[in-house]
CSV table of C-alpha atoms and ligand atoms in Angstrom, one decimal:
chain,number,residue,atom,x,y,z
A,1,UNK,CA,0.0,0.0,0.0
A,2,UNK,CA,1.2,3.5,-0.9
A,3,UNK,CA,1.5,5.8,2.1
A,4,UNK,CA,2.1,8.9,0.0
A,5,UNK,CA,-0.6,10.6,-2.1
A,6,UNK,CA,0.3,11.7,-5.6
A,7,UNK,CA,1.0,15.5,-5.4
A,8,UNK,CA,-1.5,17.2,-7.7
A,9,UNK,CA,-0.1,20.3,-9.3
A,10,UNK,CA,-1.8,22.8,-11.5
A,11,UNK,CA,-1.1,20.8,-14.7
A,12,UNK,CA,-2.5,17.6,-13.2
A,13,UNK,CA,-5.6,19.5,-12.0
A,14,UNK,CA,-6.0,20.8,-15.6
A,15,UNK,CA,-5.8,17.2,-16.9
A,16,UNK,CA,-8.4,16.0,-14.4
A,17,UNK,CA,-10.8,18.9,-15.4
A,18,UNK,CA,-10.2,18.1,-19.1
A,19,UNK,CA,-10.9,14.4,-18.8
A,20,UNK,CA,-13.9,14.8,-16.5
A,21,UNK,CA,-17.4,15.3,-17.9
A,22,UNK,CA,-17.6,18.2,-20.4
A,23,UNK,CA,-19.6,21.2,-19.5
A,24,UNK,CA,-22.7,21.5,-21.7
A,25,UNK,CA,-23.8,24.6,-23.8
A,26,UNK,CA,-26.4,25.8,-21.2
A,27,UNK,CA,-24.0,25.8,-18.3
A,28,UNK,CA,-21.2,27.4,-20.4
A,29,UNK,CA,-23.6,30.2,-21.6
A,30,UNK,CA,-24.9,30.7,-18.0
A,31,UNK,CA,-21.3,31.1,-16.8
A,32,UNK,CA,-20.4,33.6,-19.6
A,33,UNK,CA,-23.6,35.6,-19.1
A,34,UNK,CA,-23.1,35.8,-15.3
A,35,UNK,CA,-19.5,37.2,-15.8
A,36,UNK,CA,-20.9,39.7,-18.4
A,37,UNK,CA,-23.6,40.8,-15.9
A,38,UNK,CA,-21.0,41.3,-13.1
A,39,UNK,CA,-21.8,38.4,-10.9
A,40,UNK,CA,-18.7,37.2,-9.0
A,41,UNK,CA,-17.0,34.3,-10.7
A,42,UNK,CA,-17.2,31.9,-7.7
A,43,UNK,CA,-19.5,29.2,-9.1
A,44,UNK,CA,-18.2,25.6,-8.5
A,45,UNK,CA,-15.8,24.2,-11.1
A,46,UNK,CA,-17.2,22.1,-13.9
A,47,UNK,CA,-15.5,19.0,-12.6
A,48,UNK,CA,-17.1,19.6,-9.2
A,49,UNK,CA,-20.4,20.0,-10.9
A,50,UNK,CA,-19.9,16.6,-12.5
A,51,UNK,CA,-18.9,15.1,-9.1
A,52,UNK,CA,-22.0,16.5,-7.3
A,53,UNK,CA,-24.3,15.3,-10.0
A,54,UNK,CA,-22.9,11.8,-10.0
A,55,UNK,CA,-23.0,11.5,-6.1
A,56,UNK,CA,-26.7,12.5,-6.2
A,57,UNK,CA,-27.4,10.0,-9.0
A,58,UNK,CA,-25.5,7.2,-7.2
A,59,UNK,CA,-27.5,7.9,-4.0
A,60,UNK,CA,-30.9,8.0,-5.8
A,61,UNK,CA,-31.3,11.5,-4.1
A,62,UNK,CA,-34.7,13.2,-4.8
A,63,UNK,CA,-34.6,16.3,-2.5
A,64,UNK,CA,-31.5,18.5,-2.3
A,65,UNK,CA,-31.2,21.7,-0.3
A,66,UNK,CA,-28.5,24.2,-1.4
A,67,UNK,CA,-27.2,27.2,0.5
A,68,UNK,CA,-25.7,29.8,-1.9
A,69,UNK,CA,-27.4,29.9,-5.3
A,70,UNK,CA,-25.4,32.6,-7.1
A,71,UNK,CA,-26.4,32.3,-10.8
A,72,UNK,CA,-27.8,28.8,-10.5
A,73,UNK,CA,-24.8,26.9,-12.0
A,74,UNK,CA,-24.6,24.3,-9.2
A,75,UNK,CA,-28.4,24.1,-8.8
A,76,UNK,CA,-28.9,23.2,-12.4
A,77,UNK,CA,-25.9,20.8,-12.4
A,78,UNK,CA,-27.3,19.0,-9.3
A,79,UNK,CA,-30.9,19.0,-10.6
A,80,UNK,CA,-29.6,16.9,-13.5
A,81,UNK,CA,-28.6,14.2,-11.1
A,82,UNK,CA,-32.1,13.9,-9.8
A,83,UNK,CA,-35.1,12.0,-11.2
A,84,UNK,CA,-38.0,13.9,-13.0
A,85,UNK,CA,-39.8,14.3,-9.7
A,86,UNK,CA,-36.6,15.6,-7.9
A,87,UNK,CA,-36.3,19.0,-6.3
A,88,UNK,CA,-33.5,21.4,-5.5
A,89,UNK,CA,-34.5,24.1,-2.9
A,90,UNK,CA,-31.8,26.7,-3.2
A,91,UNK,CA,-31.2,29.7,-0.9
A,92,UNK,CA,-29.8,33.0,-1.9
A,93,UNK,CA,-29.3,36.3,0.0
A,94,UNK,CA,-28.7,38.6,-3.0
A,95,UNK,CA,-31.9,39.4,-5.0
A,96,UNK,CA,-29.8,40.2,-8.1
A,97,UNK,CA,-28.1,36.7,-8.0
A,98,UNK,CA,-31.5,35.1,-7.3
A,99,UNK,CA,-33.2,36.9,-10.3
A,100,UNK,CA,-30.4,35.9,-12.6
A,101,UNK,CA,-30.6,32.3,-11.4
A,102,UNK,CA,-34.4,32.2,-11.9
A,103,UNK,CA,-34.1,33.5,-15.4
A,104,UNK,CA,-31.6,30.8,-16.4
A,105,UNK,CA,-33.3,28.0,-14.5
A,106,UNK,CA,-36.5,28.9,-16.5
A,107,UNK,CA,-34.7,28.6,-19.8
A,108,UNK,CA,-32.9,25.3,-18.8
A,109,UNK,CA,-34.0,21.7,-19.1
A,110,UNK,CA,-34.4,21.6,-15.3
A,111,UNK,CA,-37.2,24.2,-14.9
A,112,UNK,CA,-39.8,23.0,-12.5
A,113,UNK,CA,-37.3,21.1,-10.4
A,114,UNK,CA,-35.6,24.1,-8.8
A,115,UNK,CA,-37.0,26.6,-6.3
A,116,UNK,CA,-35.0,29.7,-5.3
A,117,UNK,CA,-35.7,31.1,-1.9
A,118,UNK,CA,-34.5,34.7,-1.5
A,119,UNK,CA,-33.2,35.9,1.9
A,120,UNK,CA,-30.6,35.2,4.5
A,121,UNK,CA,-30.4,31.4,4.8
A,122,UNK,CA,-30.1,31.7,8.6
A,123,UNK,CA,-33.7,33.0,8.4
A,124,UNK,CA,-35.0,30.9,5.5
A,125,UNK,CA,-33.7,27.4,6.5
A,126,UNK,CA,-35.7,27.0,9.7
A,127,UNK,CA,-39.0,26.6,7.7
A,128,UNK,CA,-37.7,23.4,6.2
A,129,UNK,CA,-38.8,20.2,7.9
A,130,UNK,CA,-36.4,17.9,9.8
A,131,UNK,CA,-35.3,14.8,7.8
A,132,UNK,CA,-36.7,16.2,4.6
A,133,UNK,CA,-33.4,16.3,2.6
A,134,UNK,CA,-31.5,13.5,0.8
A,135,UNK,CA,-28.6,15.9,0.4
A,136,UNK,CA,-27.5,19.4,1.5
A,137,UNK,CA,-24.9,21.4,-0.4
A,138,UNK,CA,-23.3,24.3,1.5
A,139,UNK,CA,-21.7,27.1,-0.6
A,140,UNK,CA,-22.7,30.4,0.9
A,141,UNK,CA,-20.8,32.7,3.3
A,142,UNK,CA,-18.0,30.7,5.0
A,143,UNK,CA,-18.5,32.2,8.5
A,144,UNK,CA,-22.1,30.8,8.4
A,145,UNK,CA,-21.0,27.3,7.7
A,146,UNK,CA,-21.1,26.1,11.3
A,147,UNK,CA,-24.7,27.3,11.6
A,148,UNK,CA,-25.5,25.7,8.2
A,149,UNK,CA,-23.9,22.5,9.4
A,150,UNK,CA,-26.4,22.4,12.4
A,151,UNK,CA,-29.3,22.9,10.0
A,152,UNK,CA,-27.9,20.3,7.6
A,153,UNK,CA,-27.7,17.7,10.4
A,154,UNK,CA,-31.4,18.5,11.2
A,155,UNK,CA,-32.6,18.5,7.6
A,156,UNK,CA,-30.8,15.4,6.4
A,157,UNK,CA,-32.6,12.1,6.6
A,158,UNK,CA,-30.6,9.2,8.1
A,159,UNK,CA,-28.1,8.2,5.4
A,160,UNK,CA,-28.3,11.6,3.8
A,161,UNK,CA,-25.4,13.3,2.2
A,162,UNK,CA,-23.6,16.5,3.2
A,163,UNK,CA,-21.6,18.4,0.6
A,164,UNK,CA,-19.7,21.7,1.2
A,165,UNK,CA,-17.6,23.8,-1.2
A,166,UNK,CA,-14.3,25.7,-0.4
A,167,UNK,CA,-13.0,23.5,2.4
A,168,UNK,CA,-9.5,24.1,1.1
A,169,UNK,CA,-10.0,27.9,1.5
A,170,UNK,CA,-7.8,28.6,-1.5
A,171,UNK,CA,-5.1,26.5,0.0
A,172,UNK,CA,-5.0,28.4,3.2
A,173,UNK,CA,-6.8,25.9,5.4
A,174,UNK,CA,-3.6,24.0,6.3
A,175,UNK,CA,-1.3,27.1,6.5
A,176,UNK,CA,-0.9,28.1,10.2
A,177,UNK,CA,0.2,31.6,9.1
A,178,UNK,CA,-3.1,32.2,7.2
A,179,UNK,CA,-5.6,34.0,9.3
A,180,UNK,CA,-8.1,35.3,6.7
A,181,UNK,CA,-11.7,35.3,7.6
A,182,UNK,CA,-12.3,32.4,5.2
A,183,UNK,CA,-9.4,30.3,6.5
A,184,UNK,CA,-10.6,30.8,10.1
A,185,UNK,CA,-14.2,30.0,9.2
A,186,UNK,CA,-13.3,26.9,7.3
A,187,UNK,CA,-11.1,25.6,10.1
A,188,UNK,CA,-14.0,26.2,12.6
A,189,UNK,CA,-16.3,24.4,10.2
A,190,UNK,CA,-14.0,21.4,9.8
A,191,UNK,CA,-13.6,21.1,13.5
A,192,UNK,CA,-17.4,21.2,13.9
A,193,UNK,CA,-17.7,18.5,11.2
A,194,UNK,CA,-15.1,16.3,13.1
A,195,UNK,CA,-17.0,16.9,16.4
A,196,UNK,CA,-20.3,15.7,14.8
A,197,UNK,CA,-20.3,12.0,15.8
A,198,UNK,CA,-23.2,11.0,13.5
A,199,UNK,CA,-21.3,12.3,10.4
A,200,UNK,CA,-18.5,10.5,8.4
A,201,UNK,CA,-16.7,12.6,5.9
A,202,UNK,CA,-13.8,13.0,3.6
A,203,UNK,CA,-12.4,16.0,1.7
A,204,UNK,CA,-12.3,15.6,-2.0
A,205,UNK,CA,-9.7,17.9,-3.6
A,206,UNK,CA,-11.7,19.0,-6.6
A,207,UNK,CA,-11.9,22.8,-7.3
A,208,UNK,CA,-11.4,24.6,-4.0
A,209,UNK,CA,-12.1,21.3,-2.1
A,210,UNK,CA,-15.4,19.6,-1.6
A,211,UNK,CA,-16.4,18.0,1.7
A,212,UNK,CA,-18.4,14.8,1.2
A,213,UNK,CA,-20.1,13.4,4.3
A,214,UNK,CA,-22.8,10.8,5.1
A,215,UNK,CA,-25.1,11.1,8.1
A,216,UNK,CA,-25.4,7.8,10.1
A,217,UNK,CA,-28.4,5.7,9.4
B,1,SAH,N1,-23.3,27.5,-5.5
B,1,SAH,C1,-23.1,28.5,-6.5
B,1,SAH,C2,-22.0,29.5,-5.9
B,1,SAH,C3,-22.4,30.2,-4.7
B,1,SAH,S1,-21.4,31.6,-4.4
B,1,SAH,C4,-22.6,27.9,-7.8
B,1,SAH,O1,-21.7,27.1,-7.7
B,1,SAH,O2,-23.0,28.3,-8.9
B,1,SAH,C5,-22.0,32.1,-2.8
B,1,SAH,C6,-23.4,32.7,-2.8
B,1,SAH,O3,-23.9,32.7,-1.5
B,1,SAH,C7,-23.5,34.2,-3.3
B,1,SAH,O4,-24.4,34.3,-4.3
B,1,SAH,C8,-23.9,34.9,-2.0
B,1,SAH,O5,-24.8,36.1,-2.3
B,1,SAH,C9,-24.7,33.9,-1.3
B,1,SAH,N2,-24.8,34.1,0.2
B,1,SAH,C10,-23.9,34.8,1.0
B,1,SAH,N3,-24.4,34.8,2.3
B,1,SAH,C11,-25.6,34.2,2.2
B,1,SAH,C12,-26.6,34.0,3.2
B,1,SAH,N4,-26.4,34.4,4.5
B,1,SAH,N5,-27.8,33.4,2.9
B,1,SAH,C13,-27.9,33.0,1.6
B,1,SAH,N6,-27.0,33.2,0.6
B,1,SAH,C14,-25.9,33.8,0.9
B,2,DHB,C1,-16.5,33.0,-2.2
B,2,DHB,C2,-17.6,32.1,-2.1
B,2,DHB,C3,-17.5,30.9,-2.7
B,2,DHB,O1,-18.5,30.0,-2.5
B,2,DHB,C4,-16.5,30.5,-3.5
B,2,DHB,O2,-16.5,29.3,-4.1
B,2,DHB,C5,-15.4,31.4,-3.7
B,2,DHB,C6,-15.4,32.6,-3.0
B,2,DHB,C7,-16.5,34.3,-1.6
B,2,DHB,O3,-17.5,34.6,-0.9
B,2,DHB,O4,-15.6,35.1,-1.8
B,3,MG,MG1,-18.0,28.0,-3.3
């Protein structure tokens, strides 16, 4: 057994992205339109989108709760991993991001499967019922992740899946000298994840790092 992992440098990451599922025309157009309209370019990477979609498909997920919609890139990608009666309930603070997402969801093949809830997720998540989600994807403000983790553990059914973006904090997570708000928030989040006894998880180093966890049955 190999003890060492293969170091993945930029060139190898580029190779992984190239050889993973191709982005389709709709998601590419959405990404380009979002950049033109001044939305921040912080959507998940296409290879992460493929990963999320395949995880949901493999788990036969039907109901997914997302925190942090932005332009709807990840919501549409995840909806494609769900059956026809599947549902993504996605939460977005910024009305401009939500309006952009709703417009693109409507013109996508996934219209009818995605609902955008506008407002601070801290206020909008409590209305969702305990155990109602097969999966939860966290991708909003990083200082909120610990609170969103508490909601996720309440919302997930036994055996449900927790996913969270940016757990490498741009590479700062393991750098003891890094004290950015994001680095501190992600370290607090990962400590809270490890302290959650009913959750098993790994970090998948795609994009800026994707936490993948399963709530105990
Ligand atoms: N998941 C998206 C990217 C999300 S970017 C994708 O891959 O396409 C983070 C988003 O979280 C931003 O649109 C931001 O406005 C939103 N956000 C930040 N704080 C929030 C909060 N408290 N509640 C809901 N959304 C929030
Ligand atoms: C930010 C948020 C994200 O979800 C991300 O992937 C990158 C950056 C941010 O708020 O800066
Ligand atoms: Mg993110």
